[in-house]
Each structure stands twice: as C-alpha cells, then as structure tokens.
PDB file of C-alpha atoms in Angstrom:
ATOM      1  CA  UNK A   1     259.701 122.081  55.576  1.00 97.00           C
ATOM      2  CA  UNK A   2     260.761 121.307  52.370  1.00 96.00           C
ATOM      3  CA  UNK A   3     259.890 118.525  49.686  1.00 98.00           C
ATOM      4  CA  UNK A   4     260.367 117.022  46.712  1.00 98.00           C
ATOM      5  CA  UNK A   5     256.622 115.358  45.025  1.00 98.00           C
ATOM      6  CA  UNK A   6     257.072 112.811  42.305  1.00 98.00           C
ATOM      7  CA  UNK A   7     254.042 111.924  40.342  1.00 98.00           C
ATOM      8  CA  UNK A   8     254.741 107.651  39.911  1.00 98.00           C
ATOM      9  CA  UNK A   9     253.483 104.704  38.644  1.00 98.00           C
ATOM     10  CA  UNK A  10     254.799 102.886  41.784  1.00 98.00           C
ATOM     11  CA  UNK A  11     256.772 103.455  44.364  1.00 98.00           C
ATOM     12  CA  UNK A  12     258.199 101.351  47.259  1.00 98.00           C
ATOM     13  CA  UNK A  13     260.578 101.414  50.489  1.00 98.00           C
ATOM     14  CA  UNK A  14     263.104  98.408  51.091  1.00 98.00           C
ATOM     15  CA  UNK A  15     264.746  98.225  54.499  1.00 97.00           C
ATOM     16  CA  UNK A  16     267.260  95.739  55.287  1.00 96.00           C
ATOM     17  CA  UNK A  17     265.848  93.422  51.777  1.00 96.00           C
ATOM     18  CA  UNK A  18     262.090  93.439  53.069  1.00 97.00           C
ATOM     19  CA  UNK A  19     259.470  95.581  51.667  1.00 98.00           C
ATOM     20  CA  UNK A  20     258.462  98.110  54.379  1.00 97.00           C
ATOM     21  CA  UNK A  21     256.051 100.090  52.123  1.00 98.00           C
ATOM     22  CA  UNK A  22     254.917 100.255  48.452  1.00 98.00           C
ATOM     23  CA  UNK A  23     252.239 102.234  46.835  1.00 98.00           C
ATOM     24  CA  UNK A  24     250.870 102.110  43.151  1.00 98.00           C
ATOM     25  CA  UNK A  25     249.368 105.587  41.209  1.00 98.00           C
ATOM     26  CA  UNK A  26     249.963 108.460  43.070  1.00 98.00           C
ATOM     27  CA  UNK A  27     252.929 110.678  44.858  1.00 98.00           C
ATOM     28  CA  UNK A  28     256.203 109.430  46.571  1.00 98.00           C
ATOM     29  CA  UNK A  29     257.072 112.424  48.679  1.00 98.00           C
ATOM     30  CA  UNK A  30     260.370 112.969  50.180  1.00 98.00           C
ATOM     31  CA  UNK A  31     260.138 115.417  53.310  1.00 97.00           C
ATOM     32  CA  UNK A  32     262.944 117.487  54.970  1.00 97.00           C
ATOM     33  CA  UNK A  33     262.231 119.323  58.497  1.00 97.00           C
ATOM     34  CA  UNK A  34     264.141 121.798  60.011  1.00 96.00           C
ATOM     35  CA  UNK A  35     264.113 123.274  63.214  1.00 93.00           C
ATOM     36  CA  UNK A  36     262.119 126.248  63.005  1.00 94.00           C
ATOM     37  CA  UNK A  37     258.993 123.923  61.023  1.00 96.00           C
ATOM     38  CA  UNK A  38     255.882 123.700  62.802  1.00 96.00           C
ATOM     39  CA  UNK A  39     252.104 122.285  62.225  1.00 96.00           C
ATOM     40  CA  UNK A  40     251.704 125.561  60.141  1.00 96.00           C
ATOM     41  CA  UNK A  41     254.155 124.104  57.882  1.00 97.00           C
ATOM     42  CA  UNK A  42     252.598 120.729  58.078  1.00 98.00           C
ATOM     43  CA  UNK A  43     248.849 122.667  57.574  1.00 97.00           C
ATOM     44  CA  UNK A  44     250.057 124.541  54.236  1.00 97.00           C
ATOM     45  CA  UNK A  45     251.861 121.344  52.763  1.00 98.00           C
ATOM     46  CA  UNK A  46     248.882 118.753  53.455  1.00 98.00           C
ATOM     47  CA  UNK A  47     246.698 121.383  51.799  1.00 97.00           C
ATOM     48  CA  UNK A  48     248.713 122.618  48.232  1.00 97.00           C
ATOM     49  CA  UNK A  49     249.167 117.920  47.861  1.00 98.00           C
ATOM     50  CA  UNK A  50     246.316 117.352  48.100  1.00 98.00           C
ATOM     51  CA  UNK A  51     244.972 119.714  45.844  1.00 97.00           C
ATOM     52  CA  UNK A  52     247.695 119.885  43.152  1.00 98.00           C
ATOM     53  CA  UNK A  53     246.375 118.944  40.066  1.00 98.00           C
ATOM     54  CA  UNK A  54     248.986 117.118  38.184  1.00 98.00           C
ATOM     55  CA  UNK A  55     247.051 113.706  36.967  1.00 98.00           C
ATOM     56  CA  UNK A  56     246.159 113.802  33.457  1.00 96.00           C
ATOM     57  CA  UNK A  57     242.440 113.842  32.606  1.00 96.00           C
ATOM     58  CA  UNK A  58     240.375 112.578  29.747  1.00 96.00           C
ATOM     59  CA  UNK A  59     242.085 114.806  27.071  1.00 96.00           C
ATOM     60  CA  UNK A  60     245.905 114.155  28.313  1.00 93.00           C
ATOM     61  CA  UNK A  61     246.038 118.094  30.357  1.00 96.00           C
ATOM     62  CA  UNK A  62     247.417 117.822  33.779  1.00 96.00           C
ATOM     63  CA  UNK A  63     243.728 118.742  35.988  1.00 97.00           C
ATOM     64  CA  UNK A  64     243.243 116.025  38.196  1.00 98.00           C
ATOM     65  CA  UNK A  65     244.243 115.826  41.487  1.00 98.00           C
ATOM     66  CA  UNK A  66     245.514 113.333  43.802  1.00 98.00           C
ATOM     67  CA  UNK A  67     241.696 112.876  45.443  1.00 98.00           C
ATOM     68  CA  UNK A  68     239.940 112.740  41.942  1.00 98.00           C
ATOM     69  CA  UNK A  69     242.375 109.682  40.653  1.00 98.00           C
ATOM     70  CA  UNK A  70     241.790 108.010  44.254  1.00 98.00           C
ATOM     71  CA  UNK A  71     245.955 107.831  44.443  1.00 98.00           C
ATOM     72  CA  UNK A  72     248.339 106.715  47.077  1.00 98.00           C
ATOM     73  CA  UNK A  73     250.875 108.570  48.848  1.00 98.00           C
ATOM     74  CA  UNK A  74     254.583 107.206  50.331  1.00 98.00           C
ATOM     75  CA  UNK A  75     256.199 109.993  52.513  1.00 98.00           C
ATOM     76  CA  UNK A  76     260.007 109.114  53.438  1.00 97.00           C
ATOM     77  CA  UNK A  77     262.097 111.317  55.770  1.00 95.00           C
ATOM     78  CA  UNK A  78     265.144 113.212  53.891  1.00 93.00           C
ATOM     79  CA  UNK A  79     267.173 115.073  56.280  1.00 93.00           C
ATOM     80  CA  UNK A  80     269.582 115.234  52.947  1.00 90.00           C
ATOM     81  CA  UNK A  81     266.743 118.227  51.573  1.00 93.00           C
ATOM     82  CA  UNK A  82     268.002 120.648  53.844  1.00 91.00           C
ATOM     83  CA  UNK A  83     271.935 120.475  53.015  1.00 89.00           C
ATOM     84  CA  UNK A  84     273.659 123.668  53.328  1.00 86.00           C
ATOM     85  CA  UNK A  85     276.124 123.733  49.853  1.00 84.00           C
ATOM     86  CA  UNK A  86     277.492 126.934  49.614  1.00 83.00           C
ATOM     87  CA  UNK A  87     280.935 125.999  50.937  1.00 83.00           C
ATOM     88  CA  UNK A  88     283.183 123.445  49.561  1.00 82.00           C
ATOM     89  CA  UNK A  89     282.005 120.307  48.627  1.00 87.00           C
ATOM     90  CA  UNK A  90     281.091 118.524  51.701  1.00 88.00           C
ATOM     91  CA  UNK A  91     277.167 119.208  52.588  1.00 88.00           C
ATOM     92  CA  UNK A  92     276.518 120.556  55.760  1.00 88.00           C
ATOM     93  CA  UNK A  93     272.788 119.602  57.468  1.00 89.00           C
ATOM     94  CA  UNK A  94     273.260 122.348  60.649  1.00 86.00           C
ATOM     95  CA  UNK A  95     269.669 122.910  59.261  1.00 88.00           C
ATOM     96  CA  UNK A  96     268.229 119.462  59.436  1.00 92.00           C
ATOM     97  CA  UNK A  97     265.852 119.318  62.924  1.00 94.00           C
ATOM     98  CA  UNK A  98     267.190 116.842  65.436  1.00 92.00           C
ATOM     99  CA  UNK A  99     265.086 113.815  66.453  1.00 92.00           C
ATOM    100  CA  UNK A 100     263.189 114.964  69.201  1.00 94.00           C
ATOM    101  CA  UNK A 101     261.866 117.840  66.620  1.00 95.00           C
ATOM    102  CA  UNK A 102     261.593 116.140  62.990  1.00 95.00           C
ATOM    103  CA  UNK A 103     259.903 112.810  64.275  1.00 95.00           C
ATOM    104  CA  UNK A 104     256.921 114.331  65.821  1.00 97.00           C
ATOM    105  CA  UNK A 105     256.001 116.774  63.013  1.00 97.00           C
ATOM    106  CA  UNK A 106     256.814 113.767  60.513  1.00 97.00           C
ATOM    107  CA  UNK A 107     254.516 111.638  62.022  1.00 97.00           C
ATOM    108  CA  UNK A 108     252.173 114.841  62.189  1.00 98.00           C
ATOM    109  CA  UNK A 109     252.156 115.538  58.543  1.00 98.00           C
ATOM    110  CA  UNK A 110     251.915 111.608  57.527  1.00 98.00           C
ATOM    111  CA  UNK A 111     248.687 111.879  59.443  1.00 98.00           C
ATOM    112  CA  UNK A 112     247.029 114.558  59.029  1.00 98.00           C
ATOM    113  CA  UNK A 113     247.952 113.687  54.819  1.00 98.00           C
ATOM    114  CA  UNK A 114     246.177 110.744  55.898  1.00 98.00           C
ATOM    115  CA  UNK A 115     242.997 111.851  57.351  1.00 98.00           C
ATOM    116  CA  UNK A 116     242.962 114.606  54.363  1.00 97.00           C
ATOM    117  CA  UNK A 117     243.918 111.682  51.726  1.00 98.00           C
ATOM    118  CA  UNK A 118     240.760 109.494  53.523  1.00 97.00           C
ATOM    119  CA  UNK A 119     243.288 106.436  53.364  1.00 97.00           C
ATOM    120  CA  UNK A 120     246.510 105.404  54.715  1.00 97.00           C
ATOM    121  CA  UNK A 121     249.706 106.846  53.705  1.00 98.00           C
ATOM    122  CA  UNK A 122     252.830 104.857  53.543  1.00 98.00           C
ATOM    123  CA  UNK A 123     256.019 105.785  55.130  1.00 97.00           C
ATOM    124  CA  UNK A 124     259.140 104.542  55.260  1.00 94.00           C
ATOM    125  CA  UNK A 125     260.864 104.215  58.705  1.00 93.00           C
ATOM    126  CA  UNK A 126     262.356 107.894  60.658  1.00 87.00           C
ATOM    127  CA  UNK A 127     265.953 107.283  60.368  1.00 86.00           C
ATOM    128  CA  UNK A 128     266.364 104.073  58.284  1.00 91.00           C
ATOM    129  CA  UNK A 129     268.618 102.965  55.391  1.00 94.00           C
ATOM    130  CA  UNK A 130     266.105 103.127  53.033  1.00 96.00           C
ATOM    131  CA  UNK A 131     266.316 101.815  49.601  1.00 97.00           C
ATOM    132  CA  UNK A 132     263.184 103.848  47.553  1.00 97.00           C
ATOM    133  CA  UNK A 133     262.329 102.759  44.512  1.00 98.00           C
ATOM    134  CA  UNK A 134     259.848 104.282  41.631  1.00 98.00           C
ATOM    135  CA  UNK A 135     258.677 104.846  38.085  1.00 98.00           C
ATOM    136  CA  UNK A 136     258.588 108.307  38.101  1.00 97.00           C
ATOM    137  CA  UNK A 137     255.243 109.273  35.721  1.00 97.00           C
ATOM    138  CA  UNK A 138     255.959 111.739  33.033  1.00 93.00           C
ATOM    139  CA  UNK A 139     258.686 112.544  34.767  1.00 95.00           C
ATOM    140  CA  UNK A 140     256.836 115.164  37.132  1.00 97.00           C
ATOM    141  CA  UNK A 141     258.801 116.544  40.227  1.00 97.00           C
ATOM    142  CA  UNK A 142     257.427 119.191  42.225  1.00 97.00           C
ATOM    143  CA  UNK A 143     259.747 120.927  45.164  1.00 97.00           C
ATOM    144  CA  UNK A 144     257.855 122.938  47.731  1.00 97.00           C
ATOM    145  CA  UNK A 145     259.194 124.911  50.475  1.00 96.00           C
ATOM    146  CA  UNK A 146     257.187 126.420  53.346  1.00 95.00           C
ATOM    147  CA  UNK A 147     259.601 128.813  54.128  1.00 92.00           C
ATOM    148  CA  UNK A 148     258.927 130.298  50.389  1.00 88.00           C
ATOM    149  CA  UNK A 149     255.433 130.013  49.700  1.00 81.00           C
ATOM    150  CA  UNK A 150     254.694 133.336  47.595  1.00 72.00           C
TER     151      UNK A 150
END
C-alpha cells in the first residue's frame, strides 16, 4: 500500500457537482493498493497516522498528533499511486490491485482508521470521478509505503 498524507485546513470530495465528503483540520489521504497488500499493510498504516505527530503545538513545533488536535480524516482511492514510469511516457498501473482485491482492503483500512480515529472517516467513492479539493496546511505531504517501511 502506498499513500500520500496531506496535513489541511479542509478538504472535500465532489462527484458528479454534489459534495460526497468534506472534512475540516486534519489529513486528506490518498491510498493506492496493489495486489500483494494485505490487513498487515492496512495494520502498519492505521498505526504510523494515527500517531504521526505533525500538528503544531503551543510553541509552533510539529508534536501533536492527529488524536491530540481531535482531526478528521478523508481517505480517497488512487490507483494512479502505483504507476509504473520507467518506460516511455505513458504510465503503466500492471501494479494497481483489481476490484475484487483493492475494494475490500479499502474499505478495511477506512475502518479500522475509523475505529482507531474514534470517529468517522470520510471517503470518497471506490472508482469515481472524483474532484478533491484542499488547503493543504503548511504545505505538509507525507508518502508512506508498506512495502518500504525501514
């Protein structure tokens, strides 16, 4: 699994001109699944969000984390994550898990960031054309990838 953290002011999901999901303070995460992901993936990701400490506290340093600022989360789906680019200049997604693999664990990881969050987390819809909008905060983007966690 791989993904891409943005620490935002807001954040929000637009399908088809209606707002499927918005969020204020907090982290609009973009996910990618491949094939070989699993809930150990899903296990190790929930776990480094939730306690990544990237909130500014009472003197301006980056120590709080997503629990102590009482945040919100938006996870969309972004098959686009795991692009193969080494030849030419067309993307290949060979990588990118099919349906019947990525929409389970997604659905997985939204949750159990849920029940570790303590509140809902926003999606945006498997498969969509989205339209995600944000005021990225700082700017901080984080990329994580469970297939290089040392």
């Amino acid at each position: 699994m791989r993904i891409v953290i943005q620490r935002v002011k807001h954040s929000s999901v637009t399908i088809n001109g209606t707002i499927k999901s918005q969020i204020g303070k907090g982290f609009m995460i973009l996910l990618g699944i491949e094939e070989a992901d699993n809930c150990e993936d899903i296990d190790w990701l929930c776990k480094k969000i939730i306690g990544l400490r990237v909130f500014d506290d009472e003197e301006g340093v980056m120590n709080k984390s997503i629990m102590d600022i009482q945040g919100e989360i938006l996870v969309v789906s972004q098959f686009t994550l795991m692009a193969s680019y080494k030849k030419g200049n067309r993307p290949s997604y060979i990588r990118a898990a099919g349906h019947s693999t990525a929409i389970p664990l997604y659905e997985e990881f939204c949750n159990k960031l849920s029940n570790q969050l303590g509140k809902e987390v926003k999606t945006g819809e498997f498969g969509a054309d989205m339209k995600v909008e944000l005021l990225n905060d700082g700017p901080v983007t984080i990329c994580m990838d469970t297939k290089n966690k040392e």
